[in-house]
mmCIF file of C-alpha atoms and ligand atoms in Angstrom:
data_model
loop_
_atom_site.group_PDB
_atom_site.id
_atom_site.type_symbol
_atom_site.label_atom_id
_atom_site.label_comp_id
_atom_site.label_asym_id
_atom_site.label_seq_id
_atom_site.Cartn_x
_atom_site.Cartn_y
_atom_site.Cartn_z
ATOM 1 C CA MET Q 1 -24.070 18.239 -9.639
ATOM 2 C CA LEU Q 2 -20.623 19.841 -9.697
ATOM 3 C CA ALA Q 3 -19.115 16.711 -11.177
ATOM 4 C CA GLN Q 4 -21.797 16.626 -13.866
ATOM 5 C CA ALA Q 5 -21.122 20.224 -14.862
ATOM 6 C CA LEU Q 6 -17.364 20.505 -14.387
ATOM 7 C CA ARG Q 7 -16.114 17.024 -15.173
ATOM 8 C CA LEU Q 8 -18.784 15.661 -17.526
ATOM 9 C CA GLY Q 9 -19.500 19.025 -19.198
ATOM 10 C CA LEU Q 10 -23.326 18.883 -18.951
ATOM 11 C CA PRO Q 11 -25.046 22.264 -19.482
ATOM 12 C CA PRO Q 12 -25.968 23.964 -16.158
ATOM 13 C CA HIS Q 13 -29.717 24.031 -16.885
ATOM 14 C CA ALA Q 14 -29.694 20.246 -17.438
ATOM 15 C CA VAL Q 15 -27.794 19.674 -14.190
ATOM 16 C CA ILE Q 16 -30.250 21.818 -12.243
ATOM 17 C CA ALA Q 17 -33.241 20.127 -13.861
ATOM 18 C CA THR Q 18 -31.991 16.634 -13.042
ATOM 19 C CA GLY Q 19 -30.016 17.238 -9.821
ATOM 20 C CA LEU Q 20 -32.222 19.499 -7.695
ATOM 21 C CA PRO Q 21 -35.296 17.235 -7.699
ATOM 22 C CA LEU Q 22 -33.128 14.543 -6.106
ATOM 23 C CA LEU Q 23 -32.713 16.756 -3.048
ATOM 24 C CA VAL Q 24 -36.344 16.480 -1.975
ATOM 25 C CA GLY Q 25 -36.437 17.389 1.703
ATOM 26 C CA GLY Q 26 -32.743 18.363 1.510
ATOM 27 C CA PRO Q 27 -30.853 21.643 1.191
ATOM 28 C CA ARG Q 28 -32.043 22.571 -2.318
ATOM 29 C CA ARG Q 29 -31.466 26.297 -1.946
ATOM 30 C CA LEU Q 30 -27.970 25.718 -0.583
ATOM 31 C CA ALA Q 31 -27.105 23.302 -3.424
ATOM 32 C CA HIS Q 32 -28.477 25.741 -6.002
ATOM 33 C CA GLY Q 33 -26.504 28.603 -4.452
ATOM 34 C CA VAL Q 34 -23.192 26.714 -4.271
ATOM 35 C CA PHE Q 35 -23.635 25.348 -7.792
ATOM 36 C CA SER Q 36 -24.340 28.789 -9.243
ATOM 37 C CA ALA Q 37 -21.484 30.407 -7.332
ATOM 38 C CA VAL Q 38 -18.949 27.856 -8.562
ATOM 39 C CA LEU Q 39 -20.137 28.133 -12.160
ATOM 40 C CA ARG Q 40 -19.959 31.940 -12.003
ATOM 41 C CA GLY Q 41 -16.331 31.647 -10.787
ATOM 42 C CA ASP Q 42 -13.366 29.888 -12.330
ATOM 43 C CA GLY Q 43 -14.638 26.321 -11.918
ATOM 44 C CA LEU Q 44 -12.207 23.687 -10.631
ATOM 45 C CA PRO Q 45 -8.462 24.402 -10.462
ATOM 46 C CA ALA Q 46 -6.681 23.423 -13.702
ATOM 47 C CA SER Q 47 -4.383 21.031 -11.895
ATOM 48 C CA PRO Q 48 -4.998 19.073 -8.681
ATOM 49 C CA THR Q 49 -3.607 20.541 -5.507
ATOM 50 C CA LEU Q 50 -2.095 19.005 -2.381
ATOM 51 C CA PRO Q 51 -2.962 20.240 1.106
ATOM 52 C CA ALA Q 52 -0.496 23.005 2.030
ATOM 53 C CA ALA Q 53 1.479 20.938 4.570
ATOM 54 C CA ALA Q 54 2.028 18.022 2.158
ATOM 55 C CA GLN Q 55 2.886 20.437 -0.667
ATOM 56 C CA GLU Q 56 5.528 22.050 1.541
ATOM 57 C CA ARG Q 57 7.049 18.773 2.779
ATOM 58 C CA TRP Q 58 7.133 17.066 -0.601
ATOM 59 C CA SER Q 59 8.395 20.133 -2.493
ATOM 60 C CA THR Q 60 11.484 19.764 -0.311
ATOM 61 C CA ALA Q 61 11.641 15.949 -0.245
ATOM 62 C CA TRP Q 62 10.641 15.268 -3.882
ATOM 63 C CA PRO Q 63 11.104 18.521 -5.850
ATOM 64 C CA SER Q 64 11.101 16.771 -9.214
ATOM 65 C CA ARG Q 65 8.130 14.520 -8.316
ATOM 66 C CA VAL Q 66 5.711 16.721 -6.365
ATOM 67 C CA GLU Q 67 3.687 17.800 -9.431
ATOM 68 C CA ALA Q 68 3.338 14.224 -10.656
ATOM 69 C CA ILE Q 69 2.298 13.130 -7.137
ATOM 70 C CA ALA Q 70 -0.434 15.798 -7.076
ATOM 71 C CA ALA Q 71 -1.595 14.762 -10.553
ATOM 72 C CA GLY Q 72 -1.660 11.099 -9.442
ATOM 73 C CA LEU Q 73 -4.017 12.054 -6.607
ATOM 74 C CA ALA Q 74 -6.649 13.240 -9.079
ATOM 75 C CA VAL Q 75 -6.887 9.892 -10.866
ATOM 76 C CA PRO Q 76 -9.214 7.271 -9.352
ATOM 77 C CA PRO Q 77 -6.960 4.296 -8.508
ATOM 78 C CA PRO Q 78 -7.498 1.057 -10.415
ATOM 79 C CA LEU Q 79 -8.166 -2.237 -8.644
ATOM 80 C CA ASP Q 80 -5.046 -4.369 -8.131
ATOM 81 C CA LEU Q 81 -5.425 -8.059 -7.341
ATOM 82 C CA ALA Q 82 -2.733 -10.401 -5.998
ATOM 83 C CA LEU Q 83 -3.149 -13.989 -7.165
ATOM 84 C CA ARG Q 84 -2.718 -17.002 -4.914
ATOM 85 C CA ASP Q 85 -1.173 -18.880 -7.843
ATOM 86 C CA ALA Q 86 1.268 -16.661 -9.739
ATOM 87 C CA ALA Q 87 1.693 -19.350 -12.401
ATOM 88 C CA ARG Q 88 -1.883 -18.559 -13.544
ATOM 89 C CA THR Q 89 -1.303 -14.814 -14.077
ATOM 90 C CA ALA Q 90 -2.013 -14.741 -17.839
ATOM 91 C CA GLU Q 91 -5.122 -16.894 -17.375
ATOM 92 C CA TRP Q 92 -6.604 -14.660 -14.648
ATOM 93 C CA ALA Q 93 -5.725 -11.444 -16.501
ATOM 94 C CA GLU Q 94 -7.710 -12.741 -19.463
ATOM 95 C CA ARG Q 95 -10.625 -14.096 -17.405
ATOM 96 C CA LEU Q 96 -11.008 -10.852 -15.497
ATOM 97 C CA GLY Q 97 -10.315 -8.577 -18.484
ATOM 98 C CA GLY Q 98 -7.308 -6.917 -16.830
ATOM 99 C CA ILE Q 99 -3.613 -6.320 -17.435
ATOM 100 C CA SER Q 100 -0.664 -7.694 -15.481
ATOM 101 C CA LEU Q 101 2.428 -5.691 -14.547
ATOM 102 C CA ALA Q 102 4.152 -8.446 -12.550
ATOM 103 C CA PRO Q 103 3.822 -12.179 -11.938
ATOM 104 C CA GLY Q 104 0.852 -12.793 -9.648
ATOM 105 C CA HIS Q 105 -0.677 -9.370 -10.377
ATOM 106 C CA VAL Q 106 -3.828 -8.380 -12.283
ATOM 107 C CA ARG Q 107 -5.018 -4.782 -12.647
ATOM 108 C CA LEU Q 108 -8.664 -3.948 -13.415
ATOM 109 C CA ALA Q 109 -10.428 -0.658 -14.039
ATOM 110 C CA ARG Q 110 -12.309 0.045 -10.811
ATOM 111 C CA GLY Q 111 -16.058 -0.548 -10.699
ATOM 112 C CA GLY Q 112 -18.504 -3.103 -9.411
ATOM 113 C CA ALA Q 113 -18.587 -5.127 -6.222
ATOM 114 C CA ILE Q 114 -15.396 -7.018 -5.472
ATOM 115 C CA GLU Q 115 -17.317 -10.042 -4.165
ATOM 116 C CA SER Q 116 -19.034 -10.485 -7.517
ATOM 117 C CA LEU Q 117 -15.786 -10.741 -9.497
ATOM 118 C CA GLU Q 118 -14.834 -14.150 -10.803
ATOM 119 C CA GLY Q 119 -12.424 -15.947 -8.488
ATOM 120 C CA PHE Q 120 -13.419 -14.151 -5.258
ATOM 121 C CA ALA Q 121 -15.571 -16.979 -3.919
ATOM 122 C CA GLU Q 122 -12.915 -19.582 -4.630
ATOM 123 C CA GLY Q 123 -10.194 -17.436 -2.980
ATOM 124 C CA ALA Q 124 -8.104 -17.148 -6.145
ATOM 125 C CA TRP Q 125 -6.964 -13.594 -5.278
ATOM 126 C CA TRP Q 126 -7.105 -10.735 -2.789
ATOM 127 C CA VAL Q 127 -7.046 -6.953 -3.244
ATOM 128 C CA GLN Q 128 -3.568 -5.449 -2.838
ATOM 129 C CA ASP Q 129 -2.031 -2.363 -4.444
ATOM 130 C CA LEU Q 130 0.818 -3.259 -6.777
ATOM 131 C CA ALA Q 131 3.321 -1.208 -4.739
ATOM 132 C CA ALA Q 132 2.275 -3.029 -1.561
ATOM 133 C CA SER Q 133 3.145 -6.326 -3.232
ATOM 134 C CA VAL Q 134 6.806 -5.369 -3.704
ATOM 135 C CA PRO Q 135 8.216 -6.051 -0.182
ATOM 136 C CA ALA Q 136 7.183 -9.732 -0.174
ATOM 137 C CA ARG Q 137 8.327 -10.174 -3.791
ATOM 138 C CA LEU Q 138 11.868 -9.253 -2.680
ATOM 139 C CA LEU Q 139 12.090 -12.437 -0.596
ATOM 140 C CA GLY Q 140 11.357 -14.678 -3.614
ATOM 141 C CA PRO Q 141 10.107 -18.270 -3.342
ATOM 142 C CA GLY Q 142 10.027 -19.662 0.194
ATOM 143 C CA GLU Q 143 10.611 -23.362 -0.518
ATOM 144 C CA GLY Q 144 9.409 -24.208 2.979
ATOM 145 C CA ARG Q 145 11.717 -21.754 4.767
ATOM 146 C CA ARG Q 146 10.506 -19.787 7.804
ATOM 147 C CA VAL Q 147 9.600 -16.105 7.623
ATOM 148 C CA LEU Q 148 8.417 -13.754 10.371
ATOM 149 C CA ASP Q 149 5.881 -11.176 9.155
ATOM 150 C CA LEU Q 150 6.347 -8.718 11.985
ATOM 151 C CA CYS Q 151 3.437 -6.276 11.538
ATOM 152 C CA ALA Q 152 1.203 -8.615 9.650
ATOM 153 C CA ALA Q 153 -2.474 -7.673 9.916
ATOM 154 C CA PRO Q 154 -4.718 -7.648 7.926
ATOM 155 C CA GLY Q 155 -2.466 -10.036 6.051
ATOM 156 C CA GLY Q 156 -1.826 -8.875 2.471
ATOM 157 C CA LYS Q 157 1.871 -9.674 2.700
ATOM 158 C CA THR Q 158 1.285 -12.736 4.871
ATOM 159 C CA MET Q 159 -0.850 -14.245 2.093
ATOM 160 C CA GLN Q 160 1.746 -13.412 -0.549
ATOM 161 C CA LEU Q 161 4.492 -15.059 1.476
ATOM 162 C CA ALA Q 162 2.430 -18.163 2.239
ATOM 163 C CA ALA Q 163 1.390 -18.394 -1.424
ATOM 164 C CA ALA Q 164 5.083 -18.182 -2.402
ATOM 165 C CA GLY Q 165 5.857 -21.252 -0.277
ATOM 166 C CA TRP Q 166 7.079 -19.619 2.946
ATOM 167 C CA GLN Q 167 6.141 -21.043 6.337
ATOM 168 C CA VAL Q 168 4.805 -17.816 7.841
ATOM 169 C CA THR Q 169 4.629 -16.622 11.445
ATOM 170 C CA ALA Q 170 2.263 -13.642 11.268
ATOM 171 C CA LEU Q 171 2.661 -11.365 14.288
ATOM 172 C CA ASP Q 172 0.667 -8.248 15.144
ATOM 173 C CA LYS Q 173 -0.224 -6.539 18.375
ATOM 174 C CA SER Q 174 -3.846 -5.914 17.369
ATOM 175 C CA ALA Q 175 -6.081 -8.912 18.129
ATOM 176 C CA ARG Q 176 -8.923 -7.269 16.182
ATOM 177 C CA ARG Q 177 -6.805 -6.820 13.040
ATOM 178 C CA LEU Q 178 -5.480 -10.380 13.426
ATOM 179 C CA GLU Q 179 -9.068 -11.651 13.287
ATOM 180 C CA ARG Q 180 -9.291 -10.110 9.827
ATOM 181 C CA LEU Q 181 -5.959 -11.690 8.916
ATOM 182 C CA HIS Q 182 -7.315 -15.059 10.033
ATOM 183 C CA GLU Q 183 -10.448 -14.618 7.874
ATOM 184 C CA ASN Q 184 -8.418 -13.437 4.878
ATOM 185 C CA VAL Q 185 -5.942 -16.305 5.049
ATOM 186 C CA ALA Q 186 -8.770 -18.823 5.461
ATOM 187 C CA ARG Q 187 -10.706 -17.385 2.484
ATOM 188 C CA VAL Q 188 -7.784 -18.000 0.125
ATOM 189 C CA GLY Q 189 -7.081 -21.458 1.585
ATOM 190 C CA LEU Q 190 -3.629 -20.752 3.021
ATOM 191 C CA SER Q 191 -2.329 -21.591 6.454
ATOM 192 C CA VAL Q 192 -0.041 -19.566 8.742
ATOM 193 C CA ASP Q 193 0.921 -19.371 12.431
ATOM 194 C CA ILE Q 194 -0.632 -16.356 14.111
ATOM 195 C CA VAL Q 195 0.949 -14.600 17.113
ATOM 196 C CA THR Q 196 -0.740 -11.773 19.000
ATOM 197 C CA ALA Q 197 2.094 -9.800 20.597
ATOM 198 C CA ASP Q 198 3.911 -6.497 20.743
ATOM 199 C CA ALA Q 199 6.888 -6.883 18.405
ATOM 200 C CA MET Q 200 8.941 -4.740 20.770
ATOM 201 C CA GLN Q 201 8.487 -7.306 23.569
ATOM 202 C CA TRP Q 202 8.174 -10.648 21.780
ATOM 203 C CA ARG Q 203 11.195 -12.957 21.592
ATOM 204 C CA PRO Q 204 11.289 -15.803 19.052
ATOM 205 C CA SER Q 205 12.375 -19.236 20.262
ATOM 206 C CA GLU Q 206 14.303 -19.786 16.993
ATOM 207 C CA LEU Q 207 15.839 -17.503 14.398
ATOM 208 C CA PHE Q 208 14.086 -17.038 11.015
ATOM 209 C CA ASP Q 209 15.286 -17.387 7.432
ATOM 210 C CA ALA Q 210 13.672 -14.025 6.734
ATOM 211 C CA VAL Q 211 11.844 -11.216 8.499
ATOM 212 C CA LEU Q 212 9.517 -8.736 6.820
ATOM 213 C CA ILE Q 213 8.669 -5.525 8.689
ATOM 214 C CA ASP Q 214 5.712 -3.660 7.195
ATOM 215 C CA ALA Q 215 6.061 -0.969 9.806
ATOM 216 C CA PRO Q 216 3.263 1.219 11.160
ATOM 217 C CA CYS Q 217 3.669 4.624 9.499
ATOM 218 C CA SER Q 218 1.921 7.821 8.405
ATOM 219 C CA ALA Q 219 0.412 5.865 5.454
ATOM 220 C CA THR Q 220 0.775 8.977 3.278
ATOM 221 C CA GLY Q 221 1.630 6.731 0.320
ATOM 222 C CA THR Q 222 -2.001 5.566 0.259
ATOM 223 C CA CYS Q 223 -3.330 9.124 -0.219
ATOM 224 C CA ARG Q 224 -5.006 8.256 -3.540
ATOM 225 C CA ARG Q 225 -7.447 5.949 -1.747
ATOM 226 C CA HIS Q 226 -7.399 7.656 1.646
ATOM 227 C CA PRO Q 227 -7.006 11.428 1.098
ATOM 228 C CA ASP Q 228 -7.698 11.898 4.830
ATOM 229 C CA VAL Q 229 -4.134 10.715 5.602
ATOM 230 C CA LEU Q 230 -2.929 14.085 4.306
ATOM 231 C CA HIS Q 231 -5.030 15.945 6.872
ATOM 232 C CA ARG Q 232 -4.308 13.873 9.986
ATOM 233 C CA LEU Q 233 -2.147 15.154 12.800
ATOM 234 C CA ILE Q 234 0.497 12.450 13.207
ATOM 235 C CA ASP Q 235 3.170 12.160 15.866
ATOM 236 C CA GLN Q 236 5.897 11.550 13.313
ATOM 237 C CA SER Q 237 8.776 11.279 15.763
ATOM 238 C CA SER Q 238 7.083 8.516 17.841
ATOM 239 C CA LEU Q 239 6.394 6.573 14.663
ATOM 240 C CA GLU Q 240 9.997 6.949 13.551
ATOM 241 C CA ASP Q 241 11.234 5.783 16.984
ATOM 242 C CA LEU Q 242 8.994 2.704 16.741
ATOM 243 C CA GLN Q 243 10.188 1.970 13.181
ATOM 244 C CA ARG Q 244 13.798 2.152 14.339
ATOM 245 C CA GLY Q 245 13.041 -0.084 17.320
ATOM 246 C CA LEU Q 246 11.386 -2.648 15.040
ATOM 247 C CA LEU Q 247 14.402 -2.599 12.726
ATOM 248 C CA GLU Q 248 16.747 -3.195 15.675
ATOM 249 C CA ARG Q 249 14.635 -6.074 16.994
ATOM 250 C CA ALA Q 250 14.218 -7.692 13.586
ATOM 251 C CA SER Q 251 17.946 -7.504 12.829
ATOM 252 C CA GLY Q 252 18.501 -9.900 15.724
ATOM 253 C CA ALA Q 253 15.815 -12.358 14.593
ATOM 254 C CA ILE Q 254 17.391 -13.580 11.327
ATOM 255 C CA ARG Q 255 19.802 -16.480 10.819
ATOM 256 C CA ALA Q 256 23.336 -16.021 9.541
ATOM 257 C CA ASP Q 257 22.263 -16.302 5.890
ATOM 258 C CA GLY Q 258 18.868 -14.656 6.466
ATOM 259 C CA ARG Q 259 17.215 -11.640 4.860
ATOM 260 C CA LEU Q 260 15.469 -8.640 6.379
ATOM 261 C CA VAL Q 261 13.012 -6.499 4.398
ATOM 262 C CA TYR Q 262 11.773 -3.176 5.786
ATOM 263 C CA ALA Q 263 8.804 -1.430 4.157
ATOM 264 C CA VAL Q 264 6.465 1.513 4.749
ATOM 265 C CA CYS Q 265 3.483 2.824 2.739
ATOM 266 C CA SER Q 266 4.775 6.333 3.311
ATOM 267 C CA LEU Q 267 5.983 9.231 1.184
ATOM 268 C CA GLU Q 268 7.957 10.674 4.108
ATOM 269 C CA PRO Q 269 11.724 10.105 3.711
ATOM 270 C CA GLY Q 270 12.054 10.072 7.518
ATOM 271 C CA GLU Q 271 10.067 6.820 7.597
ATOM 272 C CA GLY Q 272 11.742 5.270 4.565
ATOM 273 C CA GLU Q 273 15.100 6.416 3.232
ATOM 274 C CA ALA Q 274 16.353 7.817 6.555
ATOM 275 C CA GLN Q 275 15.524 4.608 8.412
ATOM 276 C CA ALA Q 276 17.266 2.473 5.790
ATOM 277 C CA ALA Q 277 20.352 4.679 5.794
ATOM 278 C CA TRP Q 278 20.602 4.201 9.545
ATOM 279 C CA VAL Q 279 20.874 0.372 9.468
ATOM 280 C CA LYS Q 280 24.502 -0.613 10.022
ATOM 281 C CA ALA Q 281 24.284 -3.995 11.759
ATOM 282 C CA LEU Q 282 23.450 -5.810 8.502
ATOM 283 C CA GLY Q 283 24.831 -5.639 4.962
ATOM 284 C CA PRO Q 284 22.636 -4.118 2.221
ATOM 285 C CA VAL Q 285 21.193 -6.476 -0.377
ATOM 286 C CA PRO Q 286 20.446 -4.160 -3.323
ATOM 287 C CA ILE Q 287 17.069 -4.554 -5.012
ATOM 288 C CA THR Q 288 17.284 -5.324 -8.733
ATOM 289 C CA ALA Q 289 14.943 -4.240 -11.547
ATOM 290 C CA ASP Q 290 13.828 -7.824 -12.224
ATOM 291 C CA GLN Q 291 12.339 -7.991 -8.696
ATOM 292 C CA LEU Q 292 10.074 -5.013 -9.438
ATOM 293 C CA PRO Q 293 6.885 -4.603 -11.509
ATOM 294 C CA ALA Q 294 7.342 -3.589 -15.158
ATOM 295 C CA GLY Q 295 8.116 0.116 -15.511
ATOM 296 C CA LEU Q 296 9.679 0.601 -12.046
ATOM 297 C CA ALA Q 297 13.398 0.744 -11.207
ATOM 298 C CA PRO Q 298 15.410 0.605 -7.971
ATOM 299 C CA THR Q 299 16.968 3.783 -6.577
ATOM 300 C CA PRO Q 300 20.741 4.325 -6.923
ATOM 301 C CA GLU Q 301 21.043 3.035 -3.318
ATOM 302 C CA GLY Q 302 19.381 -0.251 -4.304
ATOM 303 C CA TRP Q 303 16.088 0.596 -2.547
ATOM 304 C CA PHE Q 304 12.509 0.653 -3.845
ATOM 305 C CA ARG Q 305 10.681 3.980 -3.855
ATOM 306 C CA SER Q 306 7.315 4.530 -5.552
ATOM 307 C CA ASP Q 307 4.910 7.478 -5.550
ATOM 308 C CA PRO Q 308 1.358 8.045 -6.871
ATOM 309 C CA GLY Q 309 2.707 9.775 -9.993
ATOM 310 C CA MET Q 310 4.471 6.620 -11.204
ATOM 311 C CA LEU Q 311 3.007 4.199 -13.778
ATOM 312 C CA ALA Q 312 0.529 6.983 -14.651
ATOM 313 C CA GLU Q 313 -0.039 5.444 -18.086
ATOM 314 C CA HIS Q 314 -1.449 2.340 -16.348
ATOM 315 C CA GLY Q 315 -3.478 4.128 -13.643
ATOM 316 C CA GLY Q 316 -0.745 4.880 -11.055
ATOM 317 C CA ILE Q 317 0.538 3.163 -7.953
ATOM 318 C CA ASP Q 318 0.670 3.848 -4.195
ATOM 319 C CA GLY Q 319 3.691 5.450 -2.546
ATOM 320 C CA PHE Q 320 5.909 2.833 -0.910
ATOM 321 C CA PHE Q 321 9.475 2.387 0.323
ATOM 322 C CA ALA Q 322 11.348 -0.916 0.745
ATOM 323 C CA ALA Q 323 14.928 -1.939 1.459
ATOM 324 C CA MET Q 324 16.604 -5.312 2.062
ATOM 325 C CA TRP Q 325 19.598 -6.514 4.089
ATOM 326 C CA GLY Q 326 21.422 -9.742 4.914
ATOM 327 C CA LYS Q 327 23.934 -10.776 7.586
HETATM 328 C C1 SAM T 1 1.067 -1.197 7.811
HETATM 329 S S1 SAM T 1 0.099 -2.175 8.839
HETATM 330 C C2 SAM T 1 0.502 -3.791 8.291
HETATM 331 C C3 SAM T 1 -0.175 -4.206 7.008
HETATM 332 C C4 SAM T 1 0.062 -5.683 6.674
HETATM 333 N N1 SAM T 1 1.469 -6.011 6.646
HETATM 334 C C5 SAM T 1 -0.537 -6.104 5.349
HETATM 335 O O1 SAM T 1 0.196 -6.267 4.356
HETATM 336 O O2 SAM T 1 -1.756 -6.320 5.296
HETATM 337 C C6 SAM T 1 0.987 -2.070 10.341
HETATM 338 C C7 SAM T 1 0.561 -3.050 11.423
HETATM 339 O O3 SAM T 1 1.479 -2.911 12.505
HETATM 340 C C8 SAM T 1 0.804 -3.278 13.682
HETATM 341 N N2 SAM T 1 1.615 -2.804 14.819
HETATM 342 C C9 SAM T 1 1.829 -1.541 15.236
HETATM 343 N N3 SAM T 1 2.665 -1.517 16.284
HETATM 344 C C10 SAM T 1 3.015 -2.809 16.528
HETATM 345 C C11 SAM T 1 3.848 -3.450 17.484
HETATM 346 N N4 SAM T 1 4.520 -2.748 18.415
HETATM 347 N N5 SAM T 1 3.969 -4.797 17.446
HETATM 348 C C12 SAM T 1 3.285 -5.524 16.526
HETATM 349 N N6 SAM T 1 2.475 -4.971 15.600
HETATM 350 C C13 SAM T 1 2.346 -3.638 15.598
HETATM 351 C C14 SAM T 1 -0.552 -2.624 13.522
HETATM 352 O O4 SAM T 1 -1.516 -3.255 14.360
HETATM 353 C C15 SAM T 1 -0.812 -2.834 12.030
HETATM 354 O O5 SAM T 1 -1.606 -3.968 11.835
#
């Protein structure tokens, strides 16, 4: 009812006439009372607001971006698809009626059941936010080389890497989440090696050409789809210790000419920028603009940083951080 009146601009009497009868057996008096009270007041705030704790943190971390981040939160996110065959990007964008902002990417206005979209049954694509597709893009075509996807489930990046020709070892400590990875990989007709293990204990028998760490994190970058992440109590320092431990472990798992990519779907600099600045055992491999989706640029340090206020003209993007190193 509030959305009808405040967002769609329907007259209050029409909202009451159509909305209240739907609450048969429900709290009609309460709904009527709340509706009337809000309409008597100032309505919705003019601009979207962040929870106080996030507002405080991000005003310090991202003073020039915090307003855009809050505005990005108010826009329903579009549906981003990652294609199994990037060579067919233009074809799938046209078939699905979407736009593409990077090879292998199609963006659709949200709406409708995913399973009923063309291409789902044949496994031509999977759902993956455009920002989340960046870390695997940085590793380029695999050409049969071996990559370790260190925190792999439910497999978005695993599928990208396998589709790009990498021979993937997908490791995660959660057997339940790895079951989903297995189903996802099978649906799109790709094949990977799956390892159930704690990355902090597991030792590879051979070094890898590349390692991708999509580290466990606060997930605050996904706040457009999961606003609850802004209200959770998170033990930030344990997460940061684990992220650092994973970076240390992964640094020792790549060959002499190998690559390491570290990524988090977080807007907290402690999980992204601070972790990357701490890596000294490897040499930085700066990210270049041509590795990123149209409209995004690397940071002066050669890292990738996105937030929900970016690409607003195309429906926004999740908050993500990524950095790359070599030996
Ligand atoms: C951000 S999610 C990974 C998302 C995945 N890369 C994707 O693209 O679909 C982080 C994953 O790290 C896993 N994880 C957390 N701690 C771990 C550990 N010590 N060893 C291995 N996996 C771990 C979690 O089970 C979770 O699946």
